[in-house]
Coordinates of C-alpha atoms in Angstrom, one line a residue:
Chain A
M1 CA 21.6 -14.1 -4.3
S2 CA 20.2 -17.0 -2.3
V3 CA 16.7 -17.6 -2.2
E4 CA 16.6 -20.6 0.3
E5 CA 14.5 -19.9 3.5
L6 CA 16.9 -18.9 6.5
S7 CA 17.3 -21.2 9.2
Q8 CA 15.9 -20.7 12.5
E9 CA 19.5 -19.9 13.7
E10 CA 20.2 -17.5 10.9
R11 CA 16.6 -16.2 11.3
D12 CA 17.4 -15.2 15.2
T13 CA 20.7 -13.8 14.0
W14 CA 19.6 -11.3 11.4
M15 CA 16.4 -10.4 13.9
R16 CA 18.8 -9.1 16.6
A17 CA 20.5 -6.9 13.7
L18 CA 17.3 -5.8 12.4
K19 CA 16.2 -4.1 15.1
Q20 CA 13.2 -2.2 13.8
W21 CA 11.8 -5.1 12.2
S22 CA 9.4 -7.6 13.6
L23 CA 8.9 -11.2 12.7
A24 CA 5.6 -11.9 11.3
R25 CA 3.3 -14.8 10.0
E26 CA 4.7 -17.3 12.1
G27 CA 8.6 -16.4 11.3
K28 CA 7.9 -16.3 7.5
A29 CA 8.1 -12.6 7.1
I30 CA 9.4 -9.3 8.5
E31 CA 7.4 -5.9 9.1
R32 CA 8.0 -2.6 9.9
T33 CA 6.0 0.4 10.3
F34 CA 7.3 3.9 9.0
E35 CA 5.6 7.5 9.9
F36 CA 6.2 10.4 8.0
A37 CA 5.5 14.0 8.3
D38 CA 2.6 13.8 5.6
F39 CA 1.6 12.1 2.3
R40 CA 4.3 13.9 0.3
E41 CA 7.1 12.4 2.4
A42 CA 5.7 9.1 2.8
W43 CA 5.3 8.7 -1.0
G44 CA 8.7 10.1 -1.4
F45 CA 9.9 7.4 0.6
M46 CA 7.8 4.6 -1.1
S47 CA 9.1 5.9 -4.5
Q48 CA 12.6 5.2 -3.4
V49 CA 11.6 1.8 -2.0
A50 CA 9.6 1.1 -5.6
L51 CA 12.8 1.7 -7.5
M52 CA 14.9 -0.6 -5.4
A53 CA 12.3 -3.1 -5.4
E54 CA 12.3 -3.0 -9.1
K55 CA 15.9 -3.2 -9.4
R56 CA 15.9 -6.2 -7.1
D57 CA 13.1 -7.7 -8.7
H58 CA 12.1 -8.1 -4.9
H59 CA 8.9 -6.5 -4.3
P60 CA 7.4 -5.8 -0.9
E61 CA 3.9 -6.1 0.5
W62 CA 2.7 -2.7 1.8
F63 CA 0.0 -0.8 2.8
N64 CA 0.0 3.2 3.1
V65 CA -2.4 5.5 4.7
Y66 CA -1.6 9.3 4.5
N67 CA 1.6 9.4 6.6
K68 CA 2.0 5.9 7.5
V69 CA 3.8 3.1 5.7
E70 CA 3.6 -0.8 6.6
I71 CA 6.0 -2.8 5.0
T72 CA 5.9 -6.5 4.8
L73 CA 8.8 -8.7 3.3
T74 CA 8.8 -12.3 2.6
T75 CA 10.4 -14.4 -0.3
H76 CA 7.4 -16.4 -1.8
D77 CA 10.2 -18.7 -3.8
A78 CA 11.6 -19.7 -0.5
G79 CA 8.5 -20.1 1.2
G80 CA 9.5 -17.7 3.9
L81 CA 12.4 -15.3 5.0
S82 CA 15.4 -15.2 2.8
L83 CA 18.6 -13.1 2.5
R84 CA 16.9 -11.3 -0.2
D85 CA 14.4 -9.9 2.6
V86 CA 17.3 -9.3 5.0
N87 CA 19.2 -7.1 2.5
M88 CA 16.1 -5.1 1.4
A89 CA 15.1 -4.4 5.0
K90 CA 18.8 -3.3 5.5
A91 CA 18.4 -1.1 2.5
I92 CA 14.8 0.3 3.4
D93 CA 16.4 1.2 6.9
K94 CA 19.2 3.2 5.2
L95 CA 16.4 5.4 3.4
V96 CA 15.2 6.7 6.5
Chain B
M1 CA -16.6 20.2 -2.1
S2 CA -19.0 18.4 0.8
V3 CA -17.4 16.5 3.2
E4 CA -20.9 15.7 4.6
E5 CA -21.5 11.6 4.7
L6 CA -23.9 10.5 2.2
S7 CA -27.3 9.7 3.2
Q8 CA -28.5 5.9 2.6
E9 CA -30.1 7.0 -0.8
E10 CA -27.5 9.0 -2.0
R11 CA -25.1 5.9 -1.2
D12 CA -27.3 3.5 -3.0
T13 CA -27.5 5.8 -6.0
W14 CA -23.7 6.3 -6.5
M15 CA -22.8 2.6 -5.7
R16 CA -25.0 1.7 -8.9
A17 CA -23.1 4.1 -10.9
L18 CA -19.5 3.0 -9.3
K19 CA -20.1 -0.6 -10.6
Q20 CA -16.5 -1.9 -9.9
W21 CA -16.5 -0.6 -6.3
S22 CA -17.9 -2.6 -3.3
L23 CA -19.3 -1.1 0.0
A24 CA -16.7 -1.8 2.8
R25 CA -16.7 -1.3 6.6
E26 CA -20.7 -1.2 7.1
G27 CA -21.1 1.3 4.5
K28 CA -18.4 3.8 5.6
A29 CA -16.0 3.0 2.6
I30 CA -15.8 1.8 -0.9
E31 CA -13.0 -0.5 -2.1
R32 CA -11.7 -1.7 -5.4
T33 CA -8.8 -4.2 -6.7
F34 CA -6.9 -3.4 -9.6
E35 CA -4.5 -6.0 -11.5
F36 CA -1.8 -5.1 -13.8
A37 CA 0.7 -7.1 -15.8
D38 CA 3.6 -6.5 -13.4
F39 CA 4.8 -4.1 -10.6
R40 CA 6.2 -1.4 -13.2
E41 CA 2.5 -0.9 -14.3
A42 CA 0.9 -1.1 -10.8
W43 CA 3.4 1.5 -9.6
G44 CA 2.7 3.5 -12.7
F45 CA -0.9 3.5 -11.6
M46 CA -0.2 4.3 -8.0
S47 CA 2.1 7.4 -9.0
Q48 CA -1.0 8.7 -11.0
V49 CA -3.4 8.3 -8.0
A50 CA -0.9 9.8 -5.4
L51 CA -0.4 13.0 -7.4
M52 CA -4.2 13.3 -7.7
A53 CA -4.7 12.3 -3.8
E54 CA -2.3 15.0 -3.2
K55 CA -3.8 17.6 -5.5
R56 CA -7.3 16.9 -3.9
D57 CA -5.8 16.4 -0.5
H58 CA -8.0 13.2 -0.4
H59 CA -5.7 9.9 0.1
P60 CA -6.5 6.5 -0.1
E61 CA -5.7 3.6 2.1
W62 CA -4.2 1.1 -0.2
F63 CA -2.3 -2.1 -0.2
N64 CA 0.2 -3.2 -2.9
V65 CA 1.8 -6.4 -3.6
Y66 CA 3.6 -7.1 -7.0
N67 CA 0.7 -6.3 -9.7
K68 CA -2.0 -5.9 -7.3
V69 CA -3.4 -2.5 -5.7
E70 CA -6.2 -2.6 -3.4
I71 CA -7.7 0.8 -2.7
T72 CA -10.1 1.9 0.1
L73 CA -11.8 5.2 0.1
T74 CA -13.6 6.9 3.0
T75 CA -13.7 10.4 4.4
H76 CA -12.4 10.5 8.1
D77 CA -13.9 14.1 8.4
A78 CA -17.4 12.7 7.5
G79 CA -17.0 9.7 9.4
G80 CA -18.1 7.8 6.5
L81 CA -18.7 8.2 2.6
S82 CA -18.5 11.5 1.1
L83 CA -19.1 13.1 -2.2
R84 CA -15.0 13.3 -2.0
D85 CA -14.8 9.4 -2.1
V86 CA -17.2 9.2 -5.0
N87 CA -15.3 11.8 -7.4
M88 CA -12.1 9.9 -6.2
A89 CA -13.4 6.6 -7.1
K90 CA -14.7 8.3 -10.5
A91 CA -11.4 9.7 -11.4
I92 CA -9.5 6.9 -10.5
D93 CA -11.6 4.5 -12.7
K94 CA -10.8 6.9 -15.5
L95 CA -7.2 6.1 -15.2
V96 CA -7.5 2.3 -16.2

């Protein structure tokens, strides 16, 4: 899978598709916050993302407190956003 | 277990015992950063902490990126640090 940084045009197109995600770090990353009923549900979600991340060898930066999970995706090898982040975001969205 | 905020004297005593932890948020929280070989190991550690947190009904605020885990402990009900944080920190330290 390409790890080239998306062009600005590609990025804009993808951001329209990934409605729930916002650009962060001056366009170098995307982020989304998830809220669940409690920690048990949040952790269940995180466990699914963890397995997915390990399989893809593409890992999120994420923060959790109780029922809240904040995920940031970026591709260090690309120095910004790549298709790997877009595909990961789409896969994460399918979990919820 | 007490959820009263620790006195400054109790806090100072405990911080000498919890050598690896630092005070954060103006003494209202403690934090420690853990580094592992890779995500798989970091996640294994987080899974153990998650089960412990759920059992104690005392949940960390934590951040993970790849092999790094930053844990912050505070007791919202106490408005700061309590014995629950100290005991949780000691239990977490035993995992590594």
